[in-house]
mmCIF file of C-alpha atoms in Angstrom:
data_model
loop_
_atom_site.group_PDB
_atom_site.id
_atom_site.type_symbol
_atom_site.label_atom_id
_atom_site.label_comp_id
_atom_site.label_asym_id
_atom_site.label_seq_id
_atom_site.Cartn_x
_atom_site.Cartn_y
_atom_site.Cartn_z
ATOM 1 C CA MET A 95 -104.886 142.137 153.681
ATOM 2 C CA ASP A 96 -105.677 145.479 155.339
ATOM 3 C CA GLN A 97 -109.166 144.352 156.267
ATOM 4 C CA LEU A 98 -107.918 141.021 157.607
ATOM 5 C CA VAL A 99 -105.337 142.693 159.841
ATOM 6 C CA MET A 100 -107.875 145.175 161.220
ATOM 7 C CA GLU A 101 -110.440 142.446 161.774
ATOM 8 C CA ALA A 102 -107.890 140.291 163.602
ATOM 9 C CA LEU A 103 -106.787 143.154 165.865
ATOM 10 C CA PHE A 104 -110.331 144.163 166.818
ATOM 11 C CA ASN A 105 -112.097 140.814 166.941
ATOM 12 C CA GLY A 106 -109.548 138.029 166.512
ATOM 13 C CA TYR A 107 -108.408 135.406 168.969
ATOM 14 C CA ARG A 108 -105.161 135.822 170.886
ATOM 15 C CA GLU A 109 -102.912 134.241 168.240
ATOM 16 C CA GLU A 110 -104.574 136.217 165.446
ATOM 17 C CA LYS A 111 -104.056 139.527 167.263
ATOM 18 C CA ILE A 112 -100.414 138.765 167.920
ATOM 19 C CA ARG A 113 -99.814 137.743 164.319
ATOM 20 C CA ALA A 114 -101.542 140.878 163.015
ATOM 21 C CA ALA A 115 -99.470 143.115 165.315
ATOM 22 C CA ILE A 116 -96.275 141.441 164.167
ATOM 23 C CA ASN A 117 -97.259 142.010 160.528
ATOM 24 C CA LEU A 118 -97.713 145.728 161.217
ATOM 25 C CA SER A 119 -94.052 146.058 162.147
ATOM 26 C CA LYS A 120 -93.061 144.822 158.707
ATOM 27 C CA LEU A 121 -94.941 147.457 156.707
ATOM 28 C CA THR A 122 -93.548 150.359 154.702
ATOM 29 C CA SER A 123 -93.936 153.912 155.957
ATOM 30 C CA LYS A 124 -96.814 154.575 153.595
ATOM 31 C CA GLU A 125 -98.617 151.389 154.637
ATOM 32 C CA ARG A 126 -98.171 152.204 158.338
ATOM 33 C CA HIS A 127 -99.719 155.616 157.785
ATOM 34 C CA GLN A 128 -102.721 154.029 156.058
ATOM 35 C CA PHE A 129 -103.303 151.655 158.954
ATOM 36 C CA VAL A 130 -103.118 154.507 161.485
ATOM 37 C CA GLU A 131 -105.781 156.350 159.474
ATOM 38 C CA LYS A 132 -107.984 153.270 159.833
ATOM 39 C CA GLY A 133 -107.682 153.286 163.633
ATOM 40 C CA VAL A 134 -105.092 150.573 164.239
ATOM 41 C CA ILE A 135 -103.589 152.264 167.300
ATOM 42 C CA ALA A 136 -106.563 151.695 169.627
ATOM 43 C CA PRO A 137 -106.512 147.851 169.544
ATOM 44 C CA LEU A 138 -102.730 147.853 169.962
ATOM 45 C CA VAL A 139 -103.038 149.979 173.108
ATOM 46 C CA SER A 140 -105.673 147.551 174.388
ATOM 47 C CA MET A 141 -103.189 144.720 173.923
ATOM 48 C CA LEU A 142 -100.745 146.590 176.179
ATOM 49 C CA ASN A 143 -103.230 146.251 179.015
ATOM 50 C CA SER A 144 -103.384 142.477 178.807
ATOM 51 C CA GLN A 145 -101.412 140.156 181.056
ATOM 52 C CA ASP A 146 -100.105 138.260 178.049
ATOM 53 C CA TYR A 147 -96.345 138.733 177.511
ATOM 54 C CA ASP A 148 -96.409 137.781 173.818
ATOM 55 C CA ALA A 149 -99.336 140.106 173.118
ATOM 56 C CA ILE A 150 -97.675 143.015 174.920
ATOM 57 C CA GLU A 151 -94.382 142.449 173.115
ATOM 58 C CA ALA A 152 -96.100 142.302 169.700
ATOM 59 C CA ALA A 153 -98.114 145.448 170.449
ATOM 60 C CA LEU A 154 -95.040 147.357 171.656
ATOM 61 C CA THR A 155 -93.087 146.370 168.569
ATOM 62 C CA ALA A 156 -95.952 147.483 166.327
ATOM 63 C CA LEU A 157 -96.367 150.830 168.115
ATOM 64 C CA LEU A 158 -92.621 151.419 167.977
ATOM 65 C CA SER A 159 -92.713 150.802 164.245
ATOM 66 C CA LEU A 160 -95.717 153.097 163.742
ATOM 67 C CA ALA A 161 -94.103 155.916 165.723
ATOM 68 C CA PHE A 162 -90.771 155.760 163.945
ATOM 69 C CA GLY A 163 -90.327 158.678 161.545
ATOM 70 C CA SER A 164 -93.853 160.088 161.896
ATOM 71 C CA GLU A 165 -94.678 163.051 164.148
ATOM 72 C CA ARG A 166 -98.362 162.566 163.421
ATOM 73 C CA ASN A 167 -98.267 158.940 164.544
ATOM 74 C CA LYS A 168 -96.313 159.828 167.702
ATOM 75 C CA ILE A 169 -99.029 162.298 168.661
ATOM 76 C CA SER A 170 -101.797 159.829 167.820
ATOM 77 C CA ILE A 171 -100.222 157.111 169.974
ATOM 78 C CA ALA A 172 -99.915 159.480 172.939
ATOM 79 C CA LYS A 173 -103.481 160.729 172.542
ATOM 80 C CA SER A 174 -104.777 157.164 172.403
ATOM 81 C CA GLY A 175 -103.866 156.624 176.046
ATOM 82 C CA ALA A 176 -100.730 154.602 175.443
ATOM 83 C CA ILE A 177 -98.512 156.498 177.898
ATOM 84 C CA PRO A 178 -100.171 155.284 181.154
ATOM 85 C CA SER A 179 -100.009 151.727 179.824
ATOM 86 C CA LEU A 180 -96.327 152.124 178.963
ATOM 87 C CA ILE A 181 -95.591 153.452 182.466
ATOM 88 C CA GLU A 182 -97.361 150.450 183.976
ATOM 89 C CA ILE A 183 -95.257 148.005 181.943
ATOM 90 C CA LEU A 184 -92.123 149.950 182.866
ATOM 91 C CA GLN A 185 -92.656 148.847 186.456
ATOM 92 C CA SER A 186 -92.496 145.171 185.544
ATOM 93 C CA GLN A 187 -89.394 143.024 185.959
ATOM 94 C CA ASN A 188 -89.213 141.835 182.377
ATOM 95 C CA GLU A 189 -86.058 143.104 180.685
ATOM 96 C CA SER A 190 -87.302 142.725 177.112
ATOM 97 C CA LEU A 191 -90.536 144.595 177.777
ATOM 98 C CA ILE A 192 -88.734 147.329 179.719
ATOM 99 C CA GLU A 193 -86.324 147.896 176.829
ATOM 100 C CA LEU A 194 -89.196 148.041 174.322
ATOM 101 C CA VAL A 195 -91.111 150.513 176.500
ATOM 102 C CA LEU A 196 -88.045 152.717 176.899
ATOM 103 C CA ALA A 197 -87.395 152.673 173.156
ATOM 104 C CA THR A 198 -91.035 153.621 172.540
ATOM 105 C CA LEU A 199 -90.979 156.423 175.127
ATOM 106 C CA LEU A 200 -87.750 157.739 173.636
ATOM 107 C CA ILE A 201 -89.330 158.042 170.208
ATOM 108 C CA LEU A 202 -92.548 159.523 171.597
ATOM 109 C CA SER A 203 -90.604 162.044 173.698
ATOM 110 C CA SER A 204 -88.846 163.359 170.605
ATOM 111 C CA CYS A 205 -92.160 165.003 169.661
ATOM 112 C CA SER A 206 -92.558 168.313 171.482
ATOM 113 C CA LYS A 207 -96.313 167.850 171.843
ATOM 114 C CA ASN A 208 -95.794 164.640 173.843
ATOM 115 C CA LYS A 209 -93.188 165.841 176.336
ATOM 116 C CA LEU A 210 -95.505 167.283 178.988
ATOM 117 C CA ALA A 211 -97.795 164.251 178.844
ATOM 118 C CA ILE A 212 -94.850 161.916 179.434
ATOM 119 C CA ALA A 213 -93.380 164.101 182.197
ATOM 120 C CA SER A 214 -96.692 164.292 184.063
ATOM 121 C CA SER A 215 -97.318 160.542 183.842
ATOM 122 C CA GLY A 216 -94.911 159.582 186.615
ATOM 123 C CA ALA A 217 -92.226 158.595 184.126
ATOM 124 C CA ILE A 218 -89.495 160.870 185.498
ATOM 125 C CA GLN A 219 -89.181 159.169 188.873
ATOM 126 C CA LEU A 220 -89.198 155.716 187.277
ATOM 127 C CA LEU A 221 -86.533 156.717 184.758
ATOM 128 C CA LEU A 222 -84.285 158.061 187.509
ATOM 129 C CA GLN A 223 -84.715 154.837 189.463
ATOM 130 C CA ILE A 224 -83.835 152.768 186.400
ATOM 131 C CA ILE A 225 -80.476 154.459 185.848
ATOM 132 C CA ASN A 226 -79.295 153.294 189.273
ATOM 133 C CA TYR A 227 -80.835 149.833 189.298
ATOM 134 C CA GLU A 228 -78.249 147.163 189.958
ATOM 135 C CA ASP A 229 -80.631 144.314 189.204
ATOM 136 C CA ARG A 230 -79.494 142.112 186.395
ATOM 137 C CA TYR A 231 -82.720 142.577 184.422
ATOM 138 C CA ILE A 232 -81.876 146.243 183.766
ATOM 139 C CA SER A 233 -79.346 146.403 180.930
ATOM 140 C CA THR A 234 -76.882 149.169 180.162
ATOM 141 C CA GLN A 235 -78.879 149.973 177.035
ATOM 142 C CA ALA A 236 -82.010 150.412 179.137
ATOM 143 C CA LYS A 237 -80.167 152.881 181.375
ATOM 144 C CA LEU A 238 -78.847 154.763 178.347
ATOM 145 C CA ASP A 239 -82.365 155.025 176.939
ATOM 146 C CA ALA A 240 -83.698 156.228 180.307
ATOM 147 C CA ILE A 241 -81.082 159.001 180.382
ATOM 148 C CA ALA A 242 -81.837 159.863 176.750
ATOM 149 C CA ILE A 243 -85.553 160.217 177.533
ATOM 150 C CA LEU A 244 -84.801 162.532 180.464
ATOM 151 C CA ARG A 245 -82.482 164.556 178.240
ATOM 152 C CA SER A 246 -85.199 164.831 175.614
ATOM 153 C CA LEU A 247 -87.750 165.950 178.210
ATOM 154 C CA SER A 248 -85.353 168.486 179.743
ATOM 155 C CA ILE A 249 -85.367 170.471 176.505
ATOM 156 C CA THR A 250 -88.812 171.740 177.516
ATOM 157 C CA HIS A 251 -88.265 174.499 180.072
ATOM 158 C CA GLN A 252 -91.334 173.637 182.174
ATOM 159 C CA ILE A 253 -90.155 170.072 182.688
ATOM 160 C CA THR A 254 -86.694 170.782 184.109
ATOM 161 C CA PRO A 255 -88.068 171.692 187.586
ATOM 162 C CA LEU A 256 -89.939 168.374 187.628
ATOM 163 C CA ILE A 257 -86.727 166.498 186.872
ATOM 164 C CA VAL A 258 -84.840 168.423 189.559
ATOM 165 C CA SER A 259 -87.557 167.922 192.191
ATOM 166 C CA ALA A 260 -87.552 164.181 191.478
ATOM 167 C CA GLY A 261 -83.965 164.021 192.765
ATOM 168 C CA ALA A 262 -82.087 164.002 189.468
ATOM 169 C CA ALA A 263 -78.896 165.430 190.981
ATOM 170 C CA SER A 264 -78.620 162.647 193.547
ATOM 171 C CA HIS A 265 -79.373 159.871 191.044
ATOM 172 C CA LEU A 266 -76.986 161.166 188.401
ATOM 173 C CA LEU A 267 -74.135 161.844 190.810
ATOM 174 C CA ARG A 268 -74.504 158.355 192.257
ATOM 175 C CA LEU A 269 -74.186 156.902 188.762
ATOM 176 C CA ILE A 270 -71.203 159.097 187.866
ATOM 177 C CA TYR A 271 -69.424 158.344 191.144
ATOM 178 C CA GLY A 272 -69.945 154.591 191.016
ATOM 179 C CA GLY A 273 -69.593 154.058 187.280
ATOM 180 C CA ASP A 274 -66.724 153.731 184.868
ATOM 181 C CA LYS A 275 -65.812 157.364 184.150
ATOM 182 C CA SER A 276 -64.840 156.482 180.575
ATOM 183 C CA SER A 277 -68.121 154.678 179.794
ATOM 184 C CA ASP A 278 -70.935 155.908 177.558
ATOM 185 C CA LEU A 279 -73.289 155.673 180.531
ATOM 186 C CA VAL A 280 -71.332 158.082 182.723
ATOM 187 C CA GLU A 281 -70.715 160.349 179.727
ATOM 188 C CA LYS A 282 -74.457 160.655 179.069
ATOM 189 C CA ALA A 283 -75.147 161.143 182.781
ATOM 190 C CA THR A 284 -72.750 164.103 182.970
ATOM 191 C CA GLU A 285 -74.291 165.551 179.810
ATOM 192 C CA LEU A 286 -77.758 165.375 181.372
ATOM 193 C CA LEU A 287 -76.472 166.849 184.629
ATOM 194 C CA GLN A 288 -74.947 169.800 182.800
ATOM 195 C CA ALA A 289 -78.155 170.372 180.847
ATOM 196 C CA ILE A 290 -80.232 170.394 184.039
ATOM 197 C CA VAL A 291 -78.050 172.746 186.078
ATOM 198 C CA SER A 292 -77.648 175.099 183.112
ATOM 199 C CA SER A 293 -81.323 176.029 183.445
ATOM 200 C CA SER A 294 -81.924 175.408 187.150
ATOM 201 C CA GLU A 295 -80.348 177.251 190.073
ATOM 202 C CA ILE A 296 -81.958 174.742 192.422
ATOM 203 C CA GLY A 297 -80.419 171.905 190.442
ATOM 204 C CA LEU A 298 -76.985 173.499 190.753
ATOM 205 C CA PHE A 299 -77.446 173.952 194.499
ATOM 206 C CA GLU A 300 -78.475 170.297 194.885
ATOM 207 C CA VAL A 301 -75.371 169.141 193.020
ATOM 208 C CA VAL A 302 -73.251 170.921 195.603
ATOM 209 C CA GLU A 303 -75.354 169.676 198.517
ATOM 210 C CA GLU A 304 -75.028 166.080 197.302
ATOM 211 C CA GLY A 305 -71.228 166.274 197.278
ATOM 212 C CA GLY A 306 -71.139 166.751 193.545
ATOM 213 C CA ILE A 307 -68.023 168.927 193.411
ATOM 214 C CA ARG A 308 -65.737 166.046 194.339
ATOM 215 C CA VAL A 309 -67.519 163.735 191.907
ATOM 216 C CA LEU A 310 -67.133 166.270 189.092
ATOM 217 C CA VAL A 311 -63.442 166.874 189.845
ATOM 218 C CA GLU A 312 -62.883 163.115 189.604
ATOM 219 C CA ALA A 313 -64.800 163.054 186.322
ATOM 220 C CA VAL A 314 -62.539 165.790 184.941
ATOM 221 C CA GLU A 315 -59.513 163.661 185.840
ATOM 222 C CA GLU A 316 -60.762 160.217 184.797
ATOM 223 C CA GLY A 317 -63.607 160.621 182.322
ATOM 224 C CA SER A 318 -63.878 160.284 178.572
ATOM 225 C CA GLN A 319 -63.318 163.396 176.492
ATOM 226 C CA LEU A 320 -67.007 164.345 176.491
ATOM 227 C CA CYS A 321 -67.482 163.370 180.132
ATOM 228 C CA ARG A 322 -64.636 165.711 181.092
ATOM 229 C CA GLU A 323 -66.142 168.459 178.943
ATOM 230 C CA HIS A 324 -69.540 168.219 180.639
ATOM 231 C CA ALA A 325 -68.018 167.943 184.120
ATOM 232 C CA VAL A 326 -65.843 171.035 183.721
ATOM 233 C CA GLY A 327 -68.864 172.827 182.280
ATOM 234 C CA VAL A 328 -70.788 172.290 185.519
ATOM 235 C CA LEU A 329 -67.830 173.436 187.646
ATOM 236 C CA LEU A 330 -67.398 176.538 185.501
ATOM 237 C CA LEU A 331 -71.090 177.305 185.815
ATOM 238 C CA MET A 332 -70.780 177.178 189.604
ATOM 239 C CA CYS A 333 -67.992 179.753 189.556
ATOM 240 C CA GLU A 334 -69.726 182.000 187.049
ATOM 241 C CA ARG A 335 -73.016 182.074 188.935
ATOM 242 C CA CYS A 336 -71.748 182.205 192.506
ATOM 243 C CA GLY A 337 -67.974 182.344 192.531
ATOM 244 C CA GLU A 338 -67.496 183.603 196.059
ATOM 245 C CA LYS A 339 -69.575 180.723 197.381
ATOM 246 C CA TYR A 340 -68.226 177.852 195.304
ATOM 247 C CA ARG A 341 -64.645 178.624 194.250
ATOM 248 C CA GLY A 342 -63.169 177.785 197.645
ATOM 249 C CA MET A 343 -65.174 174.556 197.760
ATOM 250 C CA ILE A 344 -63.852 173.569 194.346
ATOM 251 C CA LEU A 345 -60.252 174.392 195.271
ATOM 252 C CA ARG A 346 -60.466 172.201 198.366
ATOM 253 C CA GLU A 347 -61.061 169.194 196.099
ATOM 254 C CA GLY A 348 -57.701 169.683 194.344
ATOM 255 C CA PRO A 349 -58.930 170.260 190.785
ATOM 256 C CA MET A 350 -55.790 171.918 189.360
ATOM 257 C CA PRO A 351 -53.955 168.920 187.877
ATOM 258 C CA GLY A 352 -57.078 167.675 186.104
ATOM 259 C CA LEU A 353 -57.998 171.118 184.830
ATOM 260 C CA LEU A 354 -54.497 171.813 183.581
ATOM 261 C CA GLN A 355 -54.371 168.504 181.765
ATOM 262 C CA LEU A 356 -57.808 169.172 180.289
ATOM 263 C CA SER A 357 -56.710 172.613 179.127
ATOM 264 C CA MET A 358 -54.110 170.855 176.975
ATOM 265 C CA THR A 359 -55.712 167.596 175.887
ATOM 266 C CA GLY A 360 -59.483 168.132 175.985
ATOM 267 C CA THR A 361 -61.916 168.959 173.217
ATOM 268 C CA ARG A 362 -61.748 172.536 171.973
ATOM 269 C CA ARG A 363 -64.771 173.452 174.083
ATOM 270 C CA ALA A 364 -63.348 171.661 177.131
ATOM 271 C CA LYS A 365 -60.012 173.441 176.749
ATOM 272 C CA ASN A 366 -61.716 176.820 176.685
ATOM 273 C CA MET A 367 -63.860 176.042 179.718
ATOM 274 C CA ALA A 368 -60.932 174.582 181.658
ATOM 275 C CA ARG A 369 -58.853 177.713 181.029
ATOM 276 C CA ALA A 370 -61.749 179.969 181.999
ATOM 277 C CA LEU A 371 -62.213 178.024 185.220
ATOM 278 C CA LEU A 372 -58.484 178.119 185.970
ATOM 279 C CA LEU A 373 -58.518 181.902 185.676
ATOM 280 C CA LEU A 374 -61.481 182.163 188.025
ATOM 281 C CA LEU A 375 -59.843 179.862 190.552
ATOM 282 C CA ARG A 376 -56.555 181.730 190.285
ATOM 283 C CA ASP A 377 -58.276 184.971 191.208
ATOM 284 C CA TYR A 378 -60.013 183.437 194.222
ATOM 285 C CA SER A 379 -59.546 185.075 197.607
ATOM 286 C CA LYS A 380 -61.523 184.889 200.815
ATOM 287 C CA PRO A 381 -64.013 187.737 201.333
ATOM 288 C CA GLY A 382 -62.499 190.663 203.201
ATOM 289 C CA GLN A 383 -58.897 189.624 202.604
ATOM 290 C CA ARG A 384 -56.358 191.169 200.269
ATOM 291 C CA LYS A 385 -55.470 188.974 197.348
ATOM 292 C CA GLU A 386 -52.081 187.375 197.617
ATOM 293 C CA ARG A 387 -49.906 185.754 194.994
ATOM 294 C CA THR A 388 -49.675 182.340 196.551
ATOM 295 C CA LYS A 389 -47.324 179.647 195.334
ATOM 296 C CA ILE A 390 -50.121 177.952 193.424
ATOM 297 C CA ASN A 391 -51.076 181.210 191.714
ATOM 298 C CA VAL A 392 -47.499 181.843 190.609
ATOM 299 C CA VAL A 393 -47.128 178.341 189.221
ATOM 300 C CA LEU A 394 -50.536 178.501 187.598
ATOM 301 C CA GLU A 395 -49.846 181.813 185.923
ATOM 302 C CA LYS A 396 -46.523 180.549 184.642
ATOM 303 C CA LEU A 397 -48.141 177.407 183.319
ATOM 304 C CA MET A 398 -50.942 179.243 181.557
ATOM 305 C CA GLU A 399 -48.448 181.580 179.937
ATOM 306 C CA GLU A 400 -46.519 178.558 178.705
ATOM 307 C CA ILE A 401 -49.676 176.890 177.431
ATOM 308 C CA ASP A 402 -50.570 180.010 175.432
ATOM 309 C CA ALA A 403 -47.035 180.484 174.123
ATOM 310 C CA GLU A 404 -46.510 176.829 173.201
ATOM 311 C CA GLU A 405 -49.987 175.877 172.011
ATOM 312 C CA GLU A 406 -48.832 174.791 168.596
ATOM 313 C CA LYS A 407 -46.125 172.625 170.091
ATOM 314 C CA ILE A 408 -48.572 171.072 172.543
ATOM 315 C CA VAL A 409 -50.852 170.098 169.675
ATOM 316 C CA ASN A 410 -47.912 168.273 168.110
ATOM 317 C CA GLY A 411 -46.961 166.652 171.418
ATOM 318 C CA ASN A 412 -43.626 168.449 171.765
ATOM 319 C CA ALA A 413 -44.249 170.495 174.919
ATOM 320 C CA LEU A 414 -46.102 167.975 177.063
ATOM 321 C CA ARG A 415 -43.235 166.984 179.334
ATOM 322 C CA PRO A 416 -42.332 170.419 180.762
ATOM 323 C CA ILE A 417 -45.994 171.182 181.363
ATOM 324 C CA GLU A 418 -46.433 167.885 183.208
ATOM 325 C CA GLU A 419 -43.503 168.893 185.400
ATOM 326 C CA LEU A 420 -45.292 172.111 186.272
ATOM 327 C CA ILE A 421 -48.452 170.158 187.028
ATOM 328 C CA ALA A 422 -46.419 168.043 189.436
ATOM 329 C CA LYS A 423 -45.401 171.202 191.296
ATOM 330 C CA LEU A 424 -49.041 171.823 192.162
ATOM 331 C CA ASN A 425 -49.122 168.544 194.078
ATOM 332 C CA ARG A 426 -46.033 169.310 196.186
#
């Protein structure tokens, strides 16, 4: 069978190549490794360059199967010249092929030795465009995979500047602002945004320049638990890195109610970050002016004391009402 499959892929007619590629996706891990050793990747990459939809789909499925669970195969596929072909297909308008390409790139990008090759192929700009496509042929899953690929690439320090320079802040903020704050898509977008700005001062600056503070404050108020955690993480980072510059800008967006609620009902990490940010905002004063205990500071201090004193009760839901009343005072 091995010889027949290899013969079909290298020298067979169209139908024989497609059938052989489909058979490859049904093999065990050991069998896939044996076929890779025999050079099966090269003819599959050649099939990617055809104009035949069925051939491309069969080849993508086979390559996806070969890459799954094997670092060696991931490297071999990338070295075979598959990445430029995948990027070319990514620019098509075929939803099924786009999803297969994204799934393949996601697996390939999980290998550290492939990250730079993918990042330098032009993939970053295309991935950022995909996450904001409104065309019906781009599915939510495709957008999730595009974000996941960018997140995987961002782990490599040299690649983060490439992601930032491609306009990641603008693309991600547009998605967060226009999307359902409780959705997986917005949650993953805020996670990626936090990862980028955590290692890029330029990225953090661009978030502010793109009006990101308001978007993040809204995410803290309306997002899922993890979305709120990532959003408050970015706001806290702003204050920690350049408090005098950003704290006033954050306060002007009215973040207190959302932060106070998050300090009570968020994840453990979100609670800690929300409280840290509240303390930084409480201590804010304009440069050159003496700090004053404003009404909001008094209420905030009282509330934080109550949160600390009644934490056990809050966990059990017994102290929520009085704290909500104090939150209401911040809006008066």
